[in-house]
mmCIF file of C-alpha atoms in Angstrom:
data_model
loop_
_atom_site.group_PDB
_atom_site.id
_atom_site.type_symbol
_atom_site.label_atom_id
_atom_site.label_comp_id
_atom_site.label_asym_id
_atom_site.label_seq_id
_atom_site.Cartn_x
_atom_site.Cartn_y
_atom_site.Cartn_z
ATOM 1 C CA UNK A 1 -42.207 -12.528 -14.728
ATOM 2 C CA UNK A 2 -41.616 -13.078 -18.310
ATOM 3 C CA UNK A 3 -43.766 -12.042 -20.963
ATOM 4 C CA UNK A 4 -45.265 -15.580 -21.859
ATOM 5 C CA UNK A 5 -45.619 -16.233 -18.471
ATOM 6 C CA UNK A 6 -47.974 -12.712 -18.028
ATOM 7 C CA UNK A 7 -50.017 -14.225 -21.032
ATOM 8 C CA UNK A 8 -50.847 -17.653 -19.969
ATOM 9 C CA UNK A 9 -51.711 -15.935 -16.645
ATOM 10 C CA UNK A 10 -54.150 -13.523 -18.313
ATOM 11 C CA UNK A 11 -55.794 -16.530 -20.237
ATOM 12 C CA UNK A 12 -56.310 -18.229 -17.526
ATOM 13 C CA UNK A 13 -57.612 -15.340 -14.747
ATOM 14 C CA UNK A 14 -60.155 -14.615 -18.085
ATOM 15 C CA UNK A 15 -61.244 -17.979 -18.130
ATOM 16 C CA UNK A 16 -61.708 -18.652 -14.447
ATOM 17 C CA UNK A 17 -63.190 -15.665 -13.643
ATOM 18 C CA UNK A 18 -65.695 -16.657 -15.714
ATOM 19 C CA UNK A 19 -66.511 -19.810 -14.867
ATOM 20 C CA UNK A 20 -65.929 -18.645 -11.258
ATOM 21 C CA UNK A 21 -68.399 -15.772 -12.100
ATOM 22 C CA UNK A 22 -70.785 -18.308 -13.592
ATOM 23 C CA UNK A 23 -70.869 -20.244 -10.797
ATOM 24 C CA UNK A 24 -71.314 -17.706 -8.385
ATOM 25 C CA UNK A 25 -74.315 -16.204 -9.901
ATOM 26 C CA UNK A 26 -75.940 -19.264 -10.631
ATOM 27 C CA UNK A 27 -76.151 -20.122 -6.455
ATOM 28 C CA UNK A 28 -76.869 -16.371 -5.977
ATOM 29 C CA UNK A 29 -78.892 -13.845 -8.257
ATOM 30 C CA UNK A 30 -77.397 -10.758 -7.463
ATOM 31 C CA UNK A 31 -76.452 -7.854 -9.658
ATOM 32 C CA UNK A 32 -73.179 -7.602 -9.261
ATOM 33 C CA UNK A 33 -72.324 -11.019 -9.310
ATOM 34 C CA UNK A 34 -73.880 -11.469 -12.635
ATOM 35 C CA UNK A 35 -70.641 -12.539 -15.268
ATOM 36 C CA UNK A 36 -71.241 -9.947 -17.374
ATOM 37 C CA UNK A 37 -70.761 -7.128 -14.099
ATOM 38 C CA UNK A 38 -68.209 -9.267 -12.266
ATOM 39 C CA UNK A 39 -65.800 -10.355 -14.918
ATOM 40 C CA UNK A 40 -64.644 -7.169 -16.515
ATOM 41 C CA UNK A 41 -64.329 -5.692 -13.282
ATOM 42 C CA UNK A 42 -62.188 -8.345 -11.962
ATOM 43 C CA UNK A 43 -59.911 -8.485 -15.126
ATOM 44 C CA UNK A 44 -59.280 -4.931 -14.851
ATOM 45 C CA UNK A 45 -58.503 -4.964 -11.619
ATOM 46 C CA UNK A 46 -56.259 -7.943 -11.869
ATOM 47 C CA UNK A 47 -54.019 -6.408 -15.117
ATOM 48 C CA UNK A 48 -53.918 -3.223 -13.503
ATOM 49 C CA UNK A 49 -52.603 -4.721 -9.755
ATOM 50 C CA UNK A 50 -50.072 -6.862 -11.941
ATOM 51 C CA UNK A 51 -49.101 -4.467 -14.077
ATOM 52 C CA UNK A 52 -49.747 -6.889 -16.963
ATOM 53 C CA UNK A 53 -49.077 -5.099 -20.570
ATOM 54 C CA UNK A 54 -51.955 -4.757 -22.499
ATOM 55 C CA UNK A 55 -50.342 -6.672 -25.609
ATOM 56 C CA UNK A 56 -49.176 -9.515 -23.151
ATOM 57 C CA UNK A 57 -52.430 -9.730 -22.228
ATOM 58 C CA UNK A 58 -54.051 -10.015 -25.440
ATOM 59 C CA UNK A 59 -51.152 -12.362 -26.940
ATOM 60 C CA UNK A 60 -53.688 -15.280 -25.673
ATOM 61 C CA UNK A 61 -56.731 -14.359 -24.834
ATOM 62 C CA UNK A 62 -57.201 -12.895 -28.453
ATOM 63 C CA UNK A 63 -58.233 -16.472 -29.330
ATOM 64 C CA UNK A 64 -60.813 -16.346 -27.274
ATOM 65 C CA UNK A 65 -61.956 -13.015 -29.374
ATOM 66 C CA UNK A 66 -61.979 -14.757 -32.549
ATOM 67 C CA UNK A 67 -64.490 -17.051 -31.497
ATOM 68 C CA UNK A 68 -67.139 -14.254 -32.252
ATOM 69 C CA UNK A 69 -66.794 -15.407 -35.512
ATOM 70 C CA UNK A 70 -68.031 -19.152 -35.363
ATOM 71 C CA UNK A 71 -70.669 -17.688 -32.623
ATOM 72 C CA UNK A 72 -71.940 -15.355 -35.304
ATOM 73 C CA UNK A 73 -72.484 -18.167 -37.493
ATOM 74 C CA UNK A 74 -74.022 -20.153 -34.562
ATOM 75 C CA UNK A 75 -77.133 -17.904 -34.602
ATOM 76 C CA UNK A 76 -78.738 -19.617 -37.351
ATOM 77 C CA UNK A 77 -79.562 -22.453 -35.512
ATOM 78 C CA UNK A 78 -82.174 -20.152 -32.889
ATOM 79 C CA UNK A 79 -83.103 -18.926 -36.504
ATOM 80 C CA UNK A 80 -84.149 -22.210 -37.774
ATOM 81 C CA UNK A 81 -85.067 -23.644 -34.502
ATOM 82 C CA UNK A 82 -87.593 -20.863 -34.230
ATOM 83 C CA UNK A 83 -89.043 -20.328 -38.099
ATOM 84 C CA UNK A 84 -92.848 -21.296 -36.153
ATOM 85 C CA UNK A 85 -92.569 -18.035 -34.808
ATOM 86 C CA UNK A 86 -90.923 -16.269 -37.868
ATOM 87 C CA UNK A 87 -93.806 -17.683 -39.411
ATOM 88 C CA UNK A 88 -96.405 -16.492 -37.172
ATOM 89 C CA UNK A 89 -95.254 -12.847 -36.540
ATOM 90 C CA UNK A 90 -92.892 -11.696 -39.751
ATOM 91 C CA UNK A 91 -94.915 -7.976 -39.468
ATOM 92 C CA UNK A 92 -93.948 -7.772 -35.849
ATOM 93 C CA UNK A 93 -90.248 -9.295 -36.333
ATOM 94 C CA UNK A 94 -89.709 -6.920 -39.232
ATOM 95 C CA UNK A 95 -91.146 -3.876 -38.013
ATOM 96 C CA UNK A 96 -89.317 -4.527 -34.318
ATOM 97 C CA UNK A 97 -85.834 -4.673 -36.459
ATOM 98 C CA UNK A 98 -86.532 -2.113 -38.272
ATOM 99 C CA UNK A 99 -87.536 0.249 -35.715
ATOM 100 C CA UNK A 100 -84.705 -1.104 -33.418
ATOM 101 C CA UNK A 101 -81.820 -0.489 -36.027
ATOM 102 C CA UNK A 102 -83.468 3.106 -36.799
ATOM 103 C CA UNK A 103 -83.755 4.094 -32.766
ATOM 104 C CA UNK A 104 -80.160 2.688 -31.946
ATOM 105 C CA UNK A 105 -78.469 4.617 -34.666
ATOM 106 C CA UNK A 106 -80.426 7.796 -34.319
ATOM 107 C CA UNK A 107 -80.315 7.903 -30.393
ATOM 108 C CA UNK A 108 -76.723 7.748 -30.470
ATOM 109 C CA UNK A 109 -76.271 10.170 -33.176
ATOM 110 C CA UNK A 110 -78.704 12.626 -31.696
ATOM 111 C CA UNK A 111 -77.200 12.245 -27.988
ATOM 112 C CA UNK A 112 -73.864 12.669 -29.621
ATOM 113 C CA UNK A 113 -74.648 16.085 -30.833
ATOM 114 C CA UNK A 114 -76.197 17.294 -27.346
ATOM 115 C CA UNK A 115 -73.339 15.667 -25.138
ATOM 116 C CA UNK A 116 -69.916 16.825 -27.069
ATOM 117 C CA UNK A 117 -67.516 13.753 -26.402
ATOM 118 C CA UNK A 118 -63.905 13.105 -28.459
ATOM 119 C CA UNK A 119 -64.848 11.789 -31.996
ATOM 120 C CA UNK A 120 -63.677 8.013 -31.561
ATOM 121 C CA UNK A 121 -66.401 7.585 -28.695
ATOM 122 C CA UNK A 122 -69.036 9.203 -30.572
ATOM 123 C CA UNK A 123 -68.655 6.662 -33.356
ATOM 124 C CA UNK A 124 -68.503 3.837 -31.518
ATOM 125 C CA UNK A 125 -71.409 4.525 -29.803
ATOM 126 C CA UNK A 126 -73.518 4.344 -32.944
ATOM 127 C CA UNK A 127 -73.375 0.562 -32.902
ATOM 128 C CA UNK A 128 -73.475 -0.389 -29.767
ATOM 129 C CA UNK A 129 -76.886 -1.450 -29.313
ATOM 130 C CA UNK A 130 -76.435 -4.359 -31.354
ATOM 131 C CA UNK A 131 -74.763 -7.718 -30.228
ATOM 132 C CA UNK A 132 -70.983 -7.821 -29.822
ATOM 133 C CA UNK A 133 -70.036 -10.106 -32.381
ATOM 134 C CA UNK A 134 -71.867 -7.794 -35.237
ATOM 135 C CA UNK A 135 -70.937 -4.202 -33.624
ATOM 136 C CA UNK A 136 -67.351 -4.983 -33.298
ATOM 137 C CA UNK A 137 -67.479 -6.047 -37.146
ATOM 138 C CA UNK A 138 -68.989 -2.726 -38.807
ATOM 139 C CA UNK A 139 -68.239 -0.590 -36.187
ATOM 140 C CA UNK A 140 -64.938 0.369 -38.305
ATOM 141 C CA UNK A 141 -67.325 1.128 -40.955
ATOM 142 C CA UNK A 142 -68.563 3.898 -38.758
ATOM 143 C CA UNK A 143 -65.250 5.226 -38.203
ATOM 144 C CA UNK A 144 -65.194 3.260 -34.512
ATOM 145 C CA UNK A 145 -62.471 1.174 -32.755
ATOM 146 C CA UNK A 146 -64.005 -2.470 -31.793
ATOM 147 C CA UNK A 147 -62.995 -2.823 -28.230
ATOM 148 C CA UNK A 148 -63.952 0.648 -27.227
ATOM 149 C CA UNK A 149 -67.489 -0.589 -29.326
ATOM 150 C CA UNK A 150 -67.296 -3.865 -26.884
ATOM 151 C CA UNK A 151 -67.468 -1.805 -24.083
ATOM 152 C CA UNK A 152 -70.232 0.594 -25.166
ATOM 153 C CA UNK A 153 -72.193 -2.815 -26.115
ATOM 154 C CA UNK A 154 -71.588 -4.362 -22.774
ATOM 155 C CA UNK A 155 -72.429 -0.867 -20.859
ATOM 156 C CA UNK A 156 -76.132 -1.052 -23.122
ATOM 157 C CA UNK A 157 -76.842 -4.432 -22.590
ATOM 158 C CA UNK A 158 -76.556 -3.580 -18.172
ATOM 159 C CA UNK A 159 -78.061 -0.347 -18.811
ATOM 160 C CA UNK A 160 -80.949 -1.842 -20.512
ATOM 161 C CA UNK A 161 -81.731 -4.856 -17.950
ATOM 162 C CA UNK A 162 -81.697 -2.353 -15.299
ATOM 163 C CA UNK A 163 -84.147 0.327 -16.554
ATOM 164 C CA UNK A 164 -86.867 -2.252 -18.852
ATOM 165 C CA UNK A 165 -89.005 -2.568 -16.090
ATOM 166 C CA UNK A 166 -89.631 0.931 -15.011
ATOM 167 C CA UNK A 167 -89.209 2.161 -18.490
ATOM 168 C CA UNK A 168 -92.443 -0.173 -20.008
ATOM 169 C CA UNK A 169 -94.050 0.780 -17.238
ATOM 170 C CA UNK A 170 -93.509 4.422 -17.550
ATOM 171 C CA UNK A 171 -94.490 4.205 -21.510
ATOM 172 C CA UNK A 172 -97.287 1.877 -20.344
ATOM 173 C CA UNK A 173 -96.494 -0.893 -23.000
ATOM 174 C CA UNK A 174 -99.517 -3.348 -22.826
ATOM 175 C CA UNK A 175 -97.862 -6.574 -24.276
ATOM 176 C CA UNK A 176 -95.309 -8.187 -23.020
ATOM 177 C CA UNK A 177 -94.231 -9.468 -26.685
ATOM 178 C CA UNK A 178 -93.673 -5.793 -27.429
ATOM 179 C CA UNK A 179 -91.475 -5.691 -24.471
ATOM 180 C CA UNK A 180 -89.377 -8.689 -25.500
ATOM 181 C CA UNK A 181 -88.623 -7.415 -29.135
ATOM 182 C CA UNK A 182 -87.550 -4.178 -27.103
ATOM 183 C CA UNK A 183 -85.093 -5.830 -25.349
ATOM 184 C CA UNK A 184 -83.819 -7.576 -28.313
ATOM 185 C CA UNK A 185 -83.137 -4.814 -30.012
ATOM 186 C CA UNK A 186 -82.416 -2.500 -27.848
ATOM 187 C CA UNK A 187 -79.985 -4.075 -25.475
ATOM 188 C CA UNK A 188 -79.394 -7.447 -27.490
ATOM 189 C CA UNK A 189 -78.088 -10.427 -25.215
ATOM 190 C CA UNK A 190 -78.672 -9.233 -21.909
ATOM 191 C CA UNK A 191 -81.964 -8.183 -22.766
ATOM 192 C CA UNK A 192 -82.865 -11.102 -24.728
ATOM 193 C CA UNK A 193 -81.773 -13.225 -21.113
ATOM 194 C CA UNK A 194 -84.349 -10.458 -19.339
ATOM 195 C CA UNK A 195 -86.969 -11.112 -22.164
ATOM 196 C CA UNK A 196 -86.829 -14.896 -20.939
ATOM 197 C CA UNK A 197 -87.194 -14.095 -17.575
ATOM 198 C CA UNK A 198 -90.942 -12.545 -18.787
ATOM 199 C CA UNK A 199 -92.007 -15.749 -20.270
ATOM 200 C CA UNK A 200 -91.423 -18.260 -23.344
ATOM 201 C CA UNK A 201 -92.485 -16.271 -26.031
ATOM 202 C CA UNK A 202 -91.218 -13.315 -25.275
ATOM 203 C CA UNK A 203 -87.558 -14.634 -25.196
ATOM 204 C CA UNK A 204 -88.037 -16.142 -28.686
ATOM 205 C CA UNK A 205 -89.214 -12.756 -29.893
ATOM 206 C CA UNK A 206 -86.236 -10.880 -28.160
ATOM 207 C CA UNK A 207 -83.906 -13.779 -29.381
ATOM 208 C CA UNK A 208 -85.003 -13.319 -33.394
ATOM 209 C CA UNK A 209 -85.144 -9.870 -33.127
ATOM 210 C CA UNK A 210 -81.702 -9.469 -31.659
ATOM 211 C CA UNK A 211 -80.138 -11.482 -34.062
ATOM 212 C CA UNK A 212 -81.754 -9.980 -37.371
ATOM 213 C CA UNK A 213 -81.201 -6.225 -35.687
ATOM 214 C CA UNK A 214 -77.253 -7.079 -35.857
ATOM 215 C CA UNK A 215 -77.515 -8.579 -39.498
ATOM 216 C CA UNK A 216 -79.642 -5.558 -40.579
ATOM 217 C CA UNK A 217 -77.087 -3.276 -38.829
ATOM 218 C CA UNK A 218 -74.610 -5.187 -40.997
ATOM 219 C CA UNK A 219 -75.942 -5.343 -43.813
ATOM 220 C CA UNK A 220 -77.262 -1.877 -43.831
ATOM 221 C CA UNK A 221 -74.129 -0.649 -42.581
ATOM 222 C CA UNK A 222 -72.721 1.049 -45.769
ATOM 223 C CA UNK A 223 -75.560 2.771 -46.447
ATOM 224 C CA UNK A 224 -75.556 3.840 -42.543
ATOM 225 C CA UNK A 225 -72.231 5.306 -42.480
ATOM 226 C CA UNK A 226 -72.699 7.599 -45.250
ATOM 227 C CA UNK A 227 -75.535 9.094 -43.846
ATOM 228 C CA UNK A 228 -73.719 9.895 -40.670
ATOM 229 C CA UNK B 1 -68.848 -42.000 -20.270
ATOM 230 C CA UNK B 2 -72.196 -40.322 -21.908
ATOM 231 C CA UNK B 3 -70.348 -36.953 -20.484
ATOM 232 C CA UNK B 4 -67.007 -37.694 -22.443
ATOM 233 C CA UNK B 5 -68.902 -38.645 -25.225
ATOM 234 C CA UNK B 6 -71.383 -35.800 -25.233
ATOM 235 C CA UNK B 7 -67.931 -33.561 -24.766
ATOM 236 C CA UNK B 8 -66.249 -34.595 -27.585
ATOM 237 C CA UNK B 9 -69.307 -34.318 -29.568
ATOM 238 C CA UNK B 10 -69.860 -30.761 -28.860
ATOM 239 C CA UNK B 11 -65.983 -30.037 -29.816
ATOM 240 C CA UNK B 12 -66.156 -31.761 -32.632
ATOM 241 C CA UNK B 13 -69.335 -29.605 -33.910
ATOM 242 C CA UNK B 14 -66.988 -26.487 -32.621
ATOM 243 C CA UNK B 15 -64.683 -27.376 -34.899
ATOM 244 C CA UNK B 16 -66.928 -27.621 -37.880
ATOM 245 C CA UNK B 17 -68.020 -24.171 -36.633
ATOM 246 C CA UNK B 18 -64.588 -22.852 -37.123
ATOM 247 C CA UNK B 19 -63.762 -24.971 -40.378
ATOM 248 C CA UNK B 20 -67.181 -23.100 -41.777
ATOM 249 C CA UNK B 21 -66.546 -19.884 -40.763
ATOM 250 C CA UNK B 22 -62.407 -19.981 -42.524
ATOM 251 C CA UNK B 23 -64.527 -21.013 -45.589
ATOM 252 C CA UNK B 24 -66.688 -18.395 -45.244
ATOM 253 C CA UNK B 25 -63.893 -15.996 -45.132
ATOM 254 C CA UNK B 26 -62.213 -17.565 -48.124
ATOM 255 C CA UNK B 27 -65.816 -17.471 -50.107
ATOM 256 C CA UNK B 28 -66.344 -13.532 -49.043
ATOM 257 C CA UNK B 29 -62.790 -12.452 -50.209
ATOM 258 C CA UNK B 30 -62.785 -14.906 -53.442
ATOM 259 C CA UNK B 31 -65.999 -13.678 -54.686
ATOM 260 C CA UNK B 32 -66.026 -10.120 -53.476
ATOM 261 C CA UNK B 33 -69.095 -10.751 -51.113
ATOM 262 C CA UNK B 34 -70.233 -7.004 -49.584
ATOM 263 C CA UNK B 35 -70.726 -8.888 -46.005
ATOM 264 C CA UNK B 36 -68.844 -9.993 -43.683
ATOM 265 C CA UNK B 37 -67.910 -14.156 -43.680
ATOM 266 C CA UNK B 38 -69.698 -14.723 -40.465
ATOM 267 C CA UNK B 39 -72.447 -13.074 -41.422
ATOM 268 C CA UNK B 40 -72.596 -14.867 -44.437
ATOM 269 C CA UNK B 41 -72.030 -18.214 -42.810
ATOM 270 C CA UNK B 42 -74.909 -17.430 -40.776
ATOM 271 C CA UNK B 43 -77.192 -17.440 -44.254
ATOM 272 C CA UNK B 44 -75.584 -20.360 -45.564
ATOM 273 C CA UNK B 45 -75.985 -22.684 -42.501
ATOM 274 C CA UNK B 46 -79.746 -21.506 -42.120
ATOM 275 C CA UNK B 47 -80.455 -22.354 -45.689
ATOM 276 C CA UNK B 48 -78.629 -25.893 -45.003
ATOM 277 C CA UNK B 49 -80.556 -26.592 -42.162
ATOM 278 C CA UNK B 50 -83.821 -25.343 -43.730
ATOM 279 C CA UNK B 51 -83.259 -27.530 -46.960
ATOM 280 C CA UNK B 52 -82.349 -30.695 -44.797
ATOM 281 C CA UNK B 53 -78.966 -31.113 -46.220
ATOM 282 C CA UNK B 54 -77.753 -30.618 -42.404
ATOM 283 C CA UNK B 55 -79.412 -32.036 -39.754
ATOM 284 C CA UNK B 56 -80.145 -29.614 -36.629
ATOM 285 C CA UNK B 57 -78.581 -32.264 -34.254
ATOM 286 C CA UNK B 58 -75.094 -31.968 -36.210
ATOM 287 C CA UNK B 59 -74.996 -28.394 -35.195
ATOM 288 C CA UNK B 60 -76.962 -28.078 -31.832
ATOM 289 C CA UNK B 61 -74.591 -28.678 -29.221
ATOM 290 C CA UNK B 62 -71.908 -26.503 -31.030
ATOM 291 C CA UNK B 63 -74.243 -23.526 -31.506
ATOM 292 C CA UNK B 64 -75.289 -23.622 -27.560
ATOM 293 C CA UNK B 65 -71.709 -23.949 -26.390
ATOM 294 C CA UNK B 66 -70.651 -20.843 -28.526
ATOM 295 C CA UNK B 67 -74.041 -18.817 -27.714
ATOM 296 C CA UNK B 68 -74.078 -19.756 -24.233
ATOM 297 C CA UNK B 69 -70.406 -18.595 -23.753
ATOM 298 C CA UNK B 70 -70.715 -15.402 -25.870
ATOM 299 C CA UNK B 71 -69.505 -13.216 -23.311
ATOM 300 C CA UNK B 72 -66.691 -15.043 -22.507
ATOM 301 C CA UNK B 73 -65.331 -14.110 -26.038
ATOM 302 C CA UNK B 74 -65.618 -10.713 -25.900
ATOM 303 C CA UNK B 75 -64.644 -9.883 -22.415
ATOM 304 C CA UNK B 76 -61.269 -9.242 -23.280
ATOM 305 C CA UNK B 77 -61.685 -6.221 -25.441
ATOM 306 C CA UNK B 78 -63.473 -4.978 -22.564
ATOM 307 C CA UNK B 79 -60.705 -5.053 -20.515
ATOM 308 C CA UNK B 80 -58.850 -2.257 -23.122
ATOM 309 C CA UNK B 81 -61.023 0.473 -20.978
ATOM 310 C CA UNK B 82 -57.397 0.370 -19.615
ATOM 311 C CA UNK B 83 -56.209 1.931 -22.986
ATOM 312 C CA UNK B 84 -58.888 4.342 -22.600
ATOM 313 C CA UNK B 85 -58.117 5.482 -18.984
ATOM 314 C CA UNK B 86 -57.637 8.919 -19.856
ATOM 315 C CA UNK B 87 -61.063 9.213 -22.142
ATOM 316 C CA UNK B 88 -62.946 8.043 -19.483
ATOM 317 C CA UNK B 89 -61.767 10.508 -16.841
ATOM 318 C CA UNK B 90 -62.624 13.024 -18.954
ATOM 319 C CA UNK B 91 -65.858 12.009 -20.922
ATOM 320 C CA UNK B 92 -66.984 8.993 -18.876
ATOM 321 C CA UNK B 93 -69.772 10.601 -17.069
ATOM 322 C CA UNK B 94 -71.154 11.884 -20.526
ATOM 323 C CA UNK B 95 -70.316 8.269 -21.733
ATOM 324 C CA UNK B 96 -72.812 6.751 -19.323
ATOM 325 C CA UNK B 97 -75.043 9.557 -19.910
ATOM 326 C CA UNK B 98 -75.359 8.810 -23.663
ATOM 327 C CA UNK B 99 -75.949 5.017 -23.088
ATOM 328 C CA UNK B 100 -78.183 5.478 -20.452
ATOM 329 C CA UNK B 101 -80.640 8.014 -22.582
ATOM 330 C CA UNK B 102 -79.728 5.887 -25.527
ATOM 331 C CA UNK B 103 -80.881 2.863 -24.078
ATOM 332 C CA UNK B 104 -83.979 4.197 -23.000
ATOM 333 C CA UNK B 105 -85.101 6.165 -26.224
ATOM 334 C CA UNK B 106 -84.305 2.720 -27.993
ATOM 335 C CA UNK B 107 -86.068 0.596 -25.912
ATOM 336 C CA UNK B 108 -88.982 2.429 -25.326
ATOM 337 C CA UNK B 109 -89.318 3.745 -29.090
ATOM 338 C CA UNK B 110 -89.339 0.380 -30.206
ATOM 339 C CA UNK B 111 -91.754 -1.016 -27.619
ATOM 340 C CA UNK B 112 -94.163 1.075 -28.154
ATOM 341 C CA UNK B 113 -93.836 0.697 -31.980
ATOM 342 C CA UNK B 114 -94.155 -3.110 -31.691
ATOM 343 C CA UNK B 115 -97.249 -2.863 -29.640
ATOM 344 C CA UNK B 116 -99.285 -1.428 -31.996
ATOM 345 C CA UNK B 117 -97.889 -3.054 -34.853
ATOM 346 C CA UNK B 118 -98.165 -6.755 -32.225
ATOM 347 C CA UNK B 119 -101.833 -6.054 -31.401
ATOM 348 C CA UNK B 120 -102.770 -6.104 -35.195
ATOM 349 C CA UNK B 121 -100.873 -8.857 -36.449
ATOM 350 C CA UNK B 122 -102.406 -11.046 -33.625
ATOM 351 C CA UNK B 123 -106.007 -9.801 -34.774
ATOM 352 C CA UNK B 124 -105.200 -10.705 -37.966
ATOM 353 C CA UNK B 125 -103.382 -14.232 -37.299
ATOM 354 C CA UNK B 126 -106.613 -14.962 -34.325
ATOM 355 C CA UNK B 127 -108.999 -14.058 -37.074
ATOM 356 C CA UNK B 128 -107.224 -16.322 -40.215
ATOM 357 C CA UNK B 129 -106.793 -19.197 -36.877
ATOM 358 C CA UNK B 130 -110.870 -18.831 -36.721
ATOM 359 C CA UNK B 131 -111.678 -19.038 -40.271
ATOM 360 C CA UNK B 132 -109.782 -21.729 -40.714
ATOM 361 C CA UNK B 133 -111.858 -23.781 -37.852
ATOM 362 C CA UNK B 134 -115.401 -22.857 -39.216
ATOM 363 C CA UNK B 135 -113.701 -24.038 -42.448
ATOM 364 C CA UNK B 136 -112.495 -27.712 -40.885
ATOM 365 C CA UNK B 137 -115.678 -28.020 -39.116
ATOM 366 C CA UNK B 138 -117.844 -27.121 -42.172
ATOM 367 C CA UNK B 139 -116.281 -30.318 -43.676
ATOM 368 C CA UNK B 140 -116.662 -32.135 -40.527
ATOM 369 C CA UNK B 141 -120.314 -31.664 -41.135
ATOM 370 C CA UNK B 142 -120.418 -32.574 -44.564
ATOM 371 C CA UNK B 143 -118.596 -35.754 -43.705
ATOM 372 C CA UNK B 144 -121.218 -36.885 -41.456
#
């Protein structure tokens, strides 16, 4: 097969699998059908089975990745829409964001000291708790690489969704709003989706905390990177 | 027909978001602003929405598409795990352990802190609301 054909096929498969998984998950809400699990698994299998060279896979799918920039700007709209919540809970949000950034960086930093791993993985690990567009943007400042970071961010989202309920029960978290903030701060998009299941206000707090944590990570990156 | 119109409307807004991103990248480079163009653009758009230069309906549909399909945009880099097969075979378990433990720490740590702060802030808000009500009642009384 020609390279161009493989590249086109890769693009079609990426979008196709994504739409399919989205549709399937809407009908049957099981964990392994959720797009964030099913699509990467299916695509990795697809690329391996057809022996598609990675440069060919990325030739056109890279256009999708470029959309992360405009998507970052799009976060302005929920911030504007939820300005009432910001006005009502400025302290909760600020403390949630600050704790989220510090805990995200500190937990990763501590753990890679305990569990030795190759430097590139350890450094890509640092920004894994913030939403992908922000994490991929800043990871190089910490010595990480964007693609490995994207994978770790996705893993963090999945893990956060799976462990949040027992974790909150164990830690005796009383207010559901704290659960929302923690999900947004520690587990970004997936956590925010989960928070929306808990309740409307929790979802709003989660999405605001997620966005502000991402922004804080980007703006603070030069400082944080000089510390680690 | 309505569907076609709303689709082209969203598409138009999508193009506008891309245009704004491009402009912001130029601005950041030209003015030596030390933050990425995308985050700069986010700030600019919040500002424009806040002062009412850009109405919400002009960006709502495009924003919903971009944020709703965010996962699609970062699926391709995740496929790069194939590039790191050797790394994952050797250290995969350690990496997974780190992600699980780290996420647990960040979740619980943030939740514990926010739990305390939120209870405090809610009490402050309730008190303020209550005072405002008392104040309002007082005025009503005067009117009568």
